[in-house]
């Protein structure tokens, strides 16, 4: 079996001034790179260093991890690097939230819901208790529509059934057995 010389593939299809997209590795160079990788993994050769940061690359990382892929602009001349493994998003596109900030957002939401309960105001999407077909017991449901200045509701119960045109006057919200009431918790 003879080794073939490296072949070049032109990018533009023309004859003059074309850039190489890919160079094929010969069998002997491939065997050599495999032997070097095995020696690095066993500790006989020093580990590779990242060409951008200068840090040591773990010798047990496979080649496809340390070599920049062709679709990210990698070429055979590039040395080993883990730069392409980093998050590719810009600083402005990243959304990182610390636990402290998350707790603060949750607390703000809880205070908002408490204020709605104190004022007895209903909002679309809010989970409430309602009398299904005006019969007890109260069942958990979600408000899906509010009409006529907060006196006509469409609600969807946990079992998936929807009740439309549930009438309730604003004055009835404070009574003991209101048709729709805030949840107890």
PDB file of N, CA and C in Angstrom, residues 48 115 127 168 170 181:
ATOM      1  N   UNK A  48       0.813  18.833  25.246  1.00  0.00           N
ATOM      2  CA  UNK A  48       0.715  19.965  24.336  1.00  0.00           C
ATOM      3  C   UNK A  48       0.290  21.205  25.113  1.00  0.00           C
ATOM      4  N   UNK A 115     -49.715  41.653  47.116  1.00  0.00           N
ATOM      5  CA  UNK A 115     -50.425  42.926  46.967  1.00  0.00           C
ATOM      6  C   UNK A 115     -51.706  42.735  46.158  1.00  0.00           C
ATOM      7  N   UNK A 127     -53.629  31.810  39.248  1.00  0.00           N
ATOM      8  CA  UNK A 127     -54.270  30.608  39.762  1.00  0.00           C
ATOM      9  C   UNK A 127     -55.148  30.996  40.945  1.00  0.00           C
ATOM     10  N   UNK A 168     -69.343  37.444  38.329  1.00  0.00           N
ATOM     11  CA  UNK A 168     -69.115  37.739  39.728  1.00  0.00           C
ATOM     12  C   UNK A 168     -68.946  39.243  39.877  1.00  0.00           C
ATOM     13  N   UNK A 170     -67.903  42.748  41.692  1.00  0.00           N
ATOM     14  CA  UNK A 170     -66.734  43.100  42.490  1.00  0.00           C
ATOM     15  C   UNK A 170     -67.065  43.096  43.976  1.00  0.00           C
ATOM     16  N   UNK A 181     -62.289  33.007  44.307  1.00  0.00           N
ATOM     17  CA  UNK A 181     -61.521  33.624  45.394  1.00  0.00           C
ATOM     18  C   UNK A 181     -60.039  33.316  45.223  1.00  0.00           C
TER      19      UNK A 181
END
